[in-house]
Short mmCIF file of C-alpha atoms in Angstrom, two decimals:
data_model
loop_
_atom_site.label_atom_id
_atom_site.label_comp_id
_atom_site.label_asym_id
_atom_site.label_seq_id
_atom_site.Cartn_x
_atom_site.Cartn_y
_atom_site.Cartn_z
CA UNK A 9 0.00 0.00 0.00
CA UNK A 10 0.91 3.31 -0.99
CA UNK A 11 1.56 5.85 2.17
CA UNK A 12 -0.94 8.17 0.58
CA UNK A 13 -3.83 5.66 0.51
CA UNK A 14 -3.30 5.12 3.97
CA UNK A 15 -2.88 8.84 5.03
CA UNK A 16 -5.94 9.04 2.90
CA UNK A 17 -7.86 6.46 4.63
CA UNK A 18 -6.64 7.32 8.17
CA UNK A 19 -8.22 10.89 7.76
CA UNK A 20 -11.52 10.08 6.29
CA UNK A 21 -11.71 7.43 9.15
CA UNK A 22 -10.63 10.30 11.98
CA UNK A 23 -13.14 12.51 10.69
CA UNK A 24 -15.58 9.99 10.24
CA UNK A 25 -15.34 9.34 14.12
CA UNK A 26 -14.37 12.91 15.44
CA UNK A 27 -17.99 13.90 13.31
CA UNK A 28 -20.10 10.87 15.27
CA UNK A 29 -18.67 11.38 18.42
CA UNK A 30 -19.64 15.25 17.94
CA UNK A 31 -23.14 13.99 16.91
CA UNK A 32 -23.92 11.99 19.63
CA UNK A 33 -23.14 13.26 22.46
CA UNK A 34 -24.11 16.81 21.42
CA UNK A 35 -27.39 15.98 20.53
CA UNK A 36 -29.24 15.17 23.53
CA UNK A 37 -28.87 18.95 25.02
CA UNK A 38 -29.64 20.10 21.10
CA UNK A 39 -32.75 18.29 20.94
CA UNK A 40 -33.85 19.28 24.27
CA UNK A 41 -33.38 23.16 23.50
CA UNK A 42 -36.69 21.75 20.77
CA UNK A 43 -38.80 20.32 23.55
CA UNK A 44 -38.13 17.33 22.42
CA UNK A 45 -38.52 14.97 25.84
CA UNK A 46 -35.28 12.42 26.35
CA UNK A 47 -37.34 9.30 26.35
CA UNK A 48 -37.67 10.51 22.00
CA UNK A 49 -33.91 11.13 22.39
CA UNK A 50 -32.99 8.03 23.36
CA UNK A 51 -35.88 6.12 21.17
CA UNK A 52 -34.03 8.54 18.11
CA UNK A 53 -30.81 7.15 19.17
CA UNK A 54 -31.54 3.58 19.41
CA UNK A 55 -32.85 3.26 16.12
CA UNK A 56 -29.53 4.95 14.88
CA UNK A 57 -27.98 1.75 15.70
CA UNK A 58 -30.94 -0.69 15.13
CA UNK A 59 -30.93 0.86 11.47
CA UNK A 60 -26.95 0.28 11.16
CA UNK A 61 -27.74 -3.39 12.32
CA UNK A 62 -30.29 -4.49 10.05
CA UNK A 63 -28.88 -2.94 7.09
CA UNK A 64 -25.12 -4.30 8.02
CA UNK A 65 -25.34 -7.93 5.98
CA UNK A 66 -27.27 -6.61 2.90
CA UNK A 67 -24.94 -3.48 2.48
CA UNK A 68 -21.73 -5.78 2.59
CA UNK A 69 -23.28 -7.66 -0.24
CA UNK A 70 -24.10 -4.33 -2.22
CA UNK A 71 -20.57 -3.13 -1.59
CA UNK A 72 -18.87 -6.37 -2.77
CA UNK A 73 -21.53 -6.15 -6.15
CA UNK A 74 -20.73 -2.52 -6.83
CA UNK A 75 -17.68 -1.52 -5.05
CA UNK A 76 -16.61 -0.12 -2.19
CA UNK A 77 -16.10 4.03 -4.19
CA UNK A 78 -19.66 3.79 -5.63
CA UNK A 79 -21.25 3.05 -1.96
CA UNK A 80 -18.81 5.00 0.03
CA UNK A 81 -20.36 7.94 -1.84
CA UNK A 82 -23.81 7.28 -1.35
CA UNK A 83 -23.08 6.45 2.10
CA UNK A 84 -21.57 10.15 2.67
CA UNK A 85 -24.73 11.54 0.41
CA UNK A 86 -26.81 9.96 3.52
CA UNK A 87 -24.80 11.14 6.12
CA UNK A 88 -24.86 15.18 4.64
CA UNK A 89 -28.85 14.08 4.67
CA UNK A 90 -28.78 13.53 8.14
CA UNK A 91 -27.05 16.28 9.27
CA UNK A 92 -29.52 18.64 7.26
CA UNK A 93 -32.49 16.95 8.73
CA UNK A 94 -31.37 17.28 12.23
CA UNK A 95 -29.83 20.96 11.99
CA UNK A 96 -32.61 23.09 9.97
CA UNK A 97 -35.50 20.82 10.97
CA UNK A 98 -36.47 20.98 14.56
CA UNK A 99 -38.55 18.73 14.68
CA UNK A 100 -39.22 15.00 16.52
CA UNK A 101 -39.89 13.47 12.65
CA UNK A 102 -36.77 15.39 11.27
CA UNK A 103 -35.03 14.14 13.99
CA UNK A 104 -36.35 10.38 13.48
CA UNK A 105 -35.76 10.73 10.17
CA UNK A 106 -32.64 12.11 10.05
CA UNK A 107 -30.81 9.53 12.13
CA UNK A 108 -32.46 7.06 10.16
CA UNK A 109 -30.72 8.39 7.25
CA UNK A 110 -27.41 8.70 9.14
CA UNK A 111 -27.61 5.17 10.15
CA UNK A 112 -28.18 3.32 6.61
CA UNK A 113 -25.29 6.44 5.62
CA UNK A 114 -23.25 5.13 8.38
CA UNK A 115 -23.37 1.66 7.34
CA UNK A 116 -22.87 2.13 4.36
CA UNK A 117 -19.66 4.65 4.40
CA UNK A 118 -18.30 2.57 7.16
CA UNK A 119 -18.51 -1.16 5.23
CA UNK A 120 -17.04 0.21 1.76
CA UNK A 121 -14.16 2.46 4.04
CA UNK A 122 -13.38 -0.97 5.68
CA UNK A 123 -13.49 -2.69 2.13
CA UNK A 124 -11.30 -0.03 0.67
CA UNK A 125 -8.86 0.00 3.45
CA UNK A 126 -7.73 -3.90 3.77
CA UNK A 127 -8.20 -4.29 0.09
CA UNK A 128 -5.19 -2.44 -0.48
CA UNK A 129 -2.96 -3.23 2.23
CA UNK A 130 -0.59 -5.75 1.52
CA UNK A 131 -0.03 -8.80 3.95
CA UNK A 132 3.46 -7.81 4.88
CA UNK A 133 2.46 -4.96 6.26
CA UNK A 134 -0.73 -5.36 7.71
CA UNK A 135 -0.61 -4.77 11.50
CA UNK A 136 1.45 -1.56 10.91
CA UNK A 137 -1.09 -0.25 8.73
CA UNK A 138 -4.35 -1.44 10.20
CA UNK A 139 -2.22 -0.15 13.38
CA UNK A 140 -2.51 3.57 12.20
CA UNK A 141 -6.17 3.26 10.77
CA UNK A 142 -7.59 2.25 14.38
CA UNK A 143 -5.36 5.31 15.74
CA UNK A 144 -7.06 7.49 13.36
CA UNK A 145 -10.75 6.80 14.76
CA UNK A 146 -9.69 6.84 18.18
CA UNK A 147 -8.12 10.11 17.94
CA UNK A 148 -11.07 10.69 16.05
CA UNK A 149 -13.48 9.62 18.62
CA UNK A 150 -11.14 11.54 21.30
CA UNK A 151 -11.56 15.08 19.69
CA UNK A 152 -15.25 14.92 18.30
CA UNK A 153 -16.14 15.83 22.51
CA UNK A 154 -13.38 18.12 22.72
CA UNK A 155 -13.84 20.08 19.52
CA UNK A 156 -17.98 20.36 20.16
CA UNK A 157 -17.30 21.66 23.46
CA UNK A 158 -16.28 24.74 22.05
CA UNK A 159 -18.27 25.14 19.33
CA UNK A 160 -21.44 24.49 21.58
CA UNK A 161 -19.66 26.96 23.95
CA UNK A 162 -18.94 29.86 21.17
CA UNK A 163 -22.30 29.27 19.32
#
């Protein structure tokens, strides 16, 4: 593997993480600001995930029929979806819908990213590399918190 595939993939995969953990955690307090009760929050939430589960096994198939670039970019078309939805509509259906969206987007970005990544690494260098690419997300999921802090705090 080339050093500037995996630079490549170890930034999308930071930003993919530093973006969710922003999401998440920042979203409760957001959607309460909209009278939206936390019971909906964490209904809204759950079905985040129950949506990435379901769709998991059919969207591995899709990504091995049509390759990982095609459904990486729908996956990212779904995910700038869900963060329309959920920051001009306030609204419990936005909401619902929304994270819907962002977890089909989520599936989808995250099974082609995974494709694309350890289909070109090579086997000689395979822990160093998939090494880095776990690094990325957790410094991703590490500054997502950190970075929201201030722009909830300066918004």
């Amino acid at each position: 593997m080339k050093d500037n595939y995996l630079n490549k993939y170890c930034l999308i995969y930071l930003l993919y993480c530093n973006h969710l953990w922003f999401t998440m955690i920042y979203f409760p307090p957001y959607a309460n600001k909209y009278g939206i009760s936390n019971v909906a929050i964490g209904s809204i939430l759950s079905l985040y995930n129950i949506v990435s589960l379901l769709f998991m096994i059919p969207f591995g198939i899709l990504t091995d029929k049509f390759g990982a670039k095609k459904i990486m970019n729908a996956g990212i078309s779904l995910l700038i979806l869900w963060m329309i939805l959920i920051s001009f509509f306030n609204s419990f259906y936005f909401f619902l819908a929304g994270y819907f969206f962002g977890g089909i987007g989520t599936v989808l970005f995250l099974i082609s990213l995974n494709t694309a990544f350890y289909s070109s690494i090579s086997a000689s260098n395979s822990k160093k590399y998939i090494t880095y690419f776990y690094t990325a997300s957790t410094l991703g999921f590490m500054s997502g918190p950190f970075i929201g802090s201030y722009i909830i705090k300066y918004t």
